[in-house]
Coordinates of C-alpha atoms in Angstrom, one line a residue:
M100 CA -24.3 -61.8 9.6
D101 CA -27.5 -62.9 7.1
S102 CA -27.0 -61.9 4.2
N103 CA -30.6 -60.0 3.9
T104 CA -29.9 -57.8 6.7
A105 CA -26.9 -56.6 4.9
R106 CA -27.2 -53.3 3.3
N107 CA -25.8 -53.0 -0.2
P108 CA -25.2 -48.5 -1.3
V109 CA -27.6 -47.1 -3.8
F110 CA -26.3 -44.8 -6.0
L111 CA -28.3 -42.6 -7.6
V112 CA -27.8 -40.6 -11.0
F113 CA -29.6 -37.5 -12.1
P114 CA -29.9 -35.9 -15.3
P115 CA -28.5 -32.4 -15.4
E116 CA -31.6 -30.2 -15.4
V117 CA -32.8 -32.2 -12.0
T118 CA -31.4 -30.7 -8.9
V119 CA -32.3 -32.1 -5.3
P120 CA -30.7 -30.3 -2.3
E121 CA -30.5 -33.4 0.2
F122 CA -27.8 -34.7 -2.3
Q123 CA -26.0 -32.1 -3.4
S124 CA -22.7 -31.4 -1.6
K125 CA -22.1 -29.1 0.5
D126 CA -18.6 -27.4 0.4
Y127 CA -17.9 -24.8 2.5
R128 CA -14.9 -22.3 1.5
T129 CA -13.8 -19.4 2.7
T130 CA -16.3 -16.3 2.5
A131 CA -15.0 -13.8 0.6
Y132 CA -15.4 -10.0 1.6
E133 CA -17.1 -7.4 -1.5
S134 CA -18.5 -4.4 -1.3
S135 CA -21.9 -3.1 -2.9
I136 CA -20.3 0.0 -4.1
P137 CA -18.8 0.2 -7.6
F138 CA -15.4 2.0 -6.5
P139 CA -14.0 -0.9 -5.0
K140 CA -14.9 -3.2 -7.8
L141 CA -13.1 -0.7 -10.4
L142 CA -9.9 -0.2 -8.3
A143 CA -9.7 -3.9 -7.7
T144 CA -8.7 -4.5 -11.3
K145 CA -5.6 -2.1 -10.7
L146 CA -4.7 -3.8 -6.7
K147 CA -1.4 -5.5 -8.3
I148 CA -0.2 -2.6 -10.5
F149 CA -1.0 0.0 -7.4
G150 CA 0.7 -2.2 -4.0
T151 CA 4.2 -2.4 -6.9
I152 CA 4.0 1.0 -6.9
Q153 CA 3.9 1.5 -3.5
I154 CA 6.8 -0.8 -2.9
L155 CA 8.6 0.7 -5.3
F156 CA 8.3 4.3 -4.1
G157 CA 9.1 2.3 -0.5
L158 CA 12.9 1.6 -2.2
M159 CA 13.2 4.5 -4.1
N160 CA 12.3 6.6 -0.9
F161 CA 15.2 4.1 1.7
S162 CA 17.5 4.2 -1.5
F163 CA 17.4 8.3 -1.4
G164 CA 18.1 7.7 2.4
V165 CA 21.4 5.6 2.1
I166 CA 22.3 8.3 -0.9
F167 CA 21.4 11.0 2.3
L168 CA 23.8 9.1 4.2
F169 CA 27.2 9.6 2.6
T170 CA 26.9 13.5 2.9
F171 CA 28.1 13.8 6.1
E172 CA 31.8 14.5 4.6
A173 CA 33.7 18.0 4.3
P174 CA 33.2 20.3 4.4
Y175 CA 29.5 19.8 5.4
P176 CA 29.4 19.5 9.4
R177 CA 25.7 17.9 9.8
Y178 CA 23.5 15.4 7.7
P179 CA 20.1 16.8 6.1
F180 CA 17.3 17.7 7.9
I181 CA 15.0 14.6 6.3
F182 CA 17.3 12.3 6.9
V183 CA 17.7 13.0 11.2
T184 CA 13.9 12.9 10.7
G185 CA 14.3 9.0 9.4
Y186 CA 12.0 9.7 7.1
P187 CA 13.8 7.8 4.3
F188 CA 13.7 5.4 6.4
W189 CA 10.2 4.5 8.2
S190 CA 8.3 5.8 5.4
S191 CA 9.5 3.0 2.9
I192 CA 8.7 0.4 5.8
L193 CA 5.3 1.5 5.8
F194 CA 4.9 2.2 1.8
I195 CA 6.1 -1.2 1.5
N196 CA 4.1 -3.0 3.9
S197 CA 0.5 -1.3 2.5
G198 CA 1.9 -2.5 -1.5
A199 CA 2.2 -5.9 0.0
F200 CA -1.1 -5.6 1.6
L201 CA -2.4 -4.6 -1.6
I202 CA -1.0 -7.2 -3.8
A203 CA -2.1 -10.4 -1.3
L204 CA -5.8 -8.4 -1.3
E205 CA -5.5 -8.6 -4.8
R206 CA -4.7 -12.6 -4.4
K207 CA -7.3 -13.2 -1.6
T208 CA -10.1 -11.0 -1.1
T209 CA -11.2 -11.6 2.7
E210 CA -12.9 -9.5 5.7
T211 CA -9.7 -9.5 7.3
L212 CA -7.6 -9.1 5.1
V213 CA -9.9 -6.2 4.0
K214 CA -9.6 -4.5 7.6
M215 CA -5.6 -5.3 7.6
N216 CA -4.8 -3.5 4.2
R217 CA -7.8 -0.7 5.1
S218 CA -5.4 -0.2 8.7
M219 CA -1.6 -0.3 6.5
N220 CA -2.9 2.6 3.8
C221 CA -4.3 4.5 7.0
F222 CA -0.4 4.2 8.3
S223 CA 0.8 4.8 5.3
A224 CA -1.3 7.8 4.1
L225 CA -0.3 9.7 7.2
A226 CA 3.3 8.8 7.3
A227 CA 2.9 10.7 3.7
I228 CA 1.1 13.7 5.2
A229 CA 4.1 13.8 7.5
G230 CA 6.8 13.1 4.9
I231 CA 5.2 16.4 3.2
I232 CA 5.5 18.6 6.0
L233 CA 8.9 17.6 6.8
L234 CA 9.9 18.1 3.2
A235 CA 8.1 21.4 2.9
F236 CA 9.9 22.3 6.9
G237 CA 13.2 20.6 5.3
F238 CA 13.8 23.0 2.2
I239 CA 13.9 25.8 4.1
V240 CA 15.9 24.4 6.7
D241 CA 18.4 23.0 4.2
Q242 CA 18.5 26.2 1.9
N243 CA 21.5 27.1 2.1
Y244 CA 22.9 23.8 3.9
L245 CA 25.5 22.6 0.7
C246 CA 26.6 26.2 -0.1
G247 CA 27.0 27.8 2.8
F248 CA 29.8 25.4 3.8
S249 CA 31.5 24.5 0.4
G250 CA 33.8 27.0 -0.8
E251 CA 33.9 26.0 -4.7
V252 CA 31.1 27.6 -6.4
I253 CA 31.3 25.0 -9.2
E254 CA 30.4 22.1 -6.4
C255 CA 28.1 23.7 -5.1
K256 CA 26.0 24.0 -8.0
A257 CA 26.2 20.8 -9.0
V258 CA 25.6 19.1 -5.0
T259 CA 23.1 21.7 -4.6
A260 CA 21.1 20.7 -7.7
L261 CA 21.4 16.9 -6.8
F262 CA 20.5 17.6 -3.4
I263 CA 17.1 19.5 -4.4
G264 CA 16.5 16.8 -6.9
I265 CA 16.5 14.1 -4.7
L266 CA 14.2 16.6 -2.0
T267 CA 12.0 17.1 -5.1
M268 CA 11.5 13.4 -6.0
L269 CA 10.9 11.9 -2.4
M270 CA 8.1 14.8 -2.3
A271 CA 6.7 13.3 -5.3
F272 CA 6.8 9.9 -4.2
S273 CA 5.1 11.3 -0.7
I274 CA 2.1 13.0 -2.7
I275 CA 1.4 9.8 -5.4
E276 CA 1.9 7.5 -1.8
L277 CA -0.9 10.0 -0.4
L278 CA -3.3 9.9 -3.2
I279 CA -2.6 5.9 -3.9
S280 CA -3.0 5.2 0.0
M281 CA -6.1 7.5 0.7
S282 CA -7.9 6.1 -2.3
F283 CA -8.0 2.5 -0.9
A284 CA -8.2 3.6 2.9
I285 CA -11.5 5.8 1.9
L286 CA -12.8 3.8 -1.1
T287 CA -12.3 0.3 0.2
R288 CA -14.8 1.3 3.9
P289 CA -18.0 0.1 3.6
F290 CA -20.9 2.5 3.6
D291 CA -23.2 1.3 6.4
C292 CA -25.1 4.6 6.2
C293 CA -26.7 4.9 2.9
D294 CA -28.6 2.7 0.6
C295 CA -25.9 1.2 -1.7
E296 CA -28.3 -0.5 -3.7
E297 CA -28.8 2.7 -6.0
W298 CA -24.9 3.3 -7.0
C299 CA -24.5 -0.1 -8.8

């Protein structure tokens, strides 16, 4: 091989103000999904907080379900209605999953993750609506659940206060979960029907 035909590499050094598109490196990475309306930008700063709240509500719902597990004691012949429906257990799974998707969305925003998050928040909102209906029906069905079977008045008042307190907390968690999941399910969807430039 002749030394005249050998190719020597040439390095070009450009000053910072000169940019030549032919010589720039093309580094492709995953594309981030951004909505063009301002609401998700406001909510994006709170994703980790609301995701953590959803996970905590799921854990609290599960804990109250475990407490209801121990109510099948004499003189009470059956479980409370809300325990029979299984709401504390299946709602906790949905609430924890939607919270985990919100935290994952805060770390990496891709179109697929946004769609999965929207779906999980819709399921979580449906679970919260079902829980509100079941809890309201449970208040009616179980209003005399404890005092109807207990002979002692002192024990009846204390346990009834605890039972009504747990049902009230489950209702509050369901309402707050509904508000959180609906806000992220609705406000993260793209608005294709209108010109979003005027919103910003």
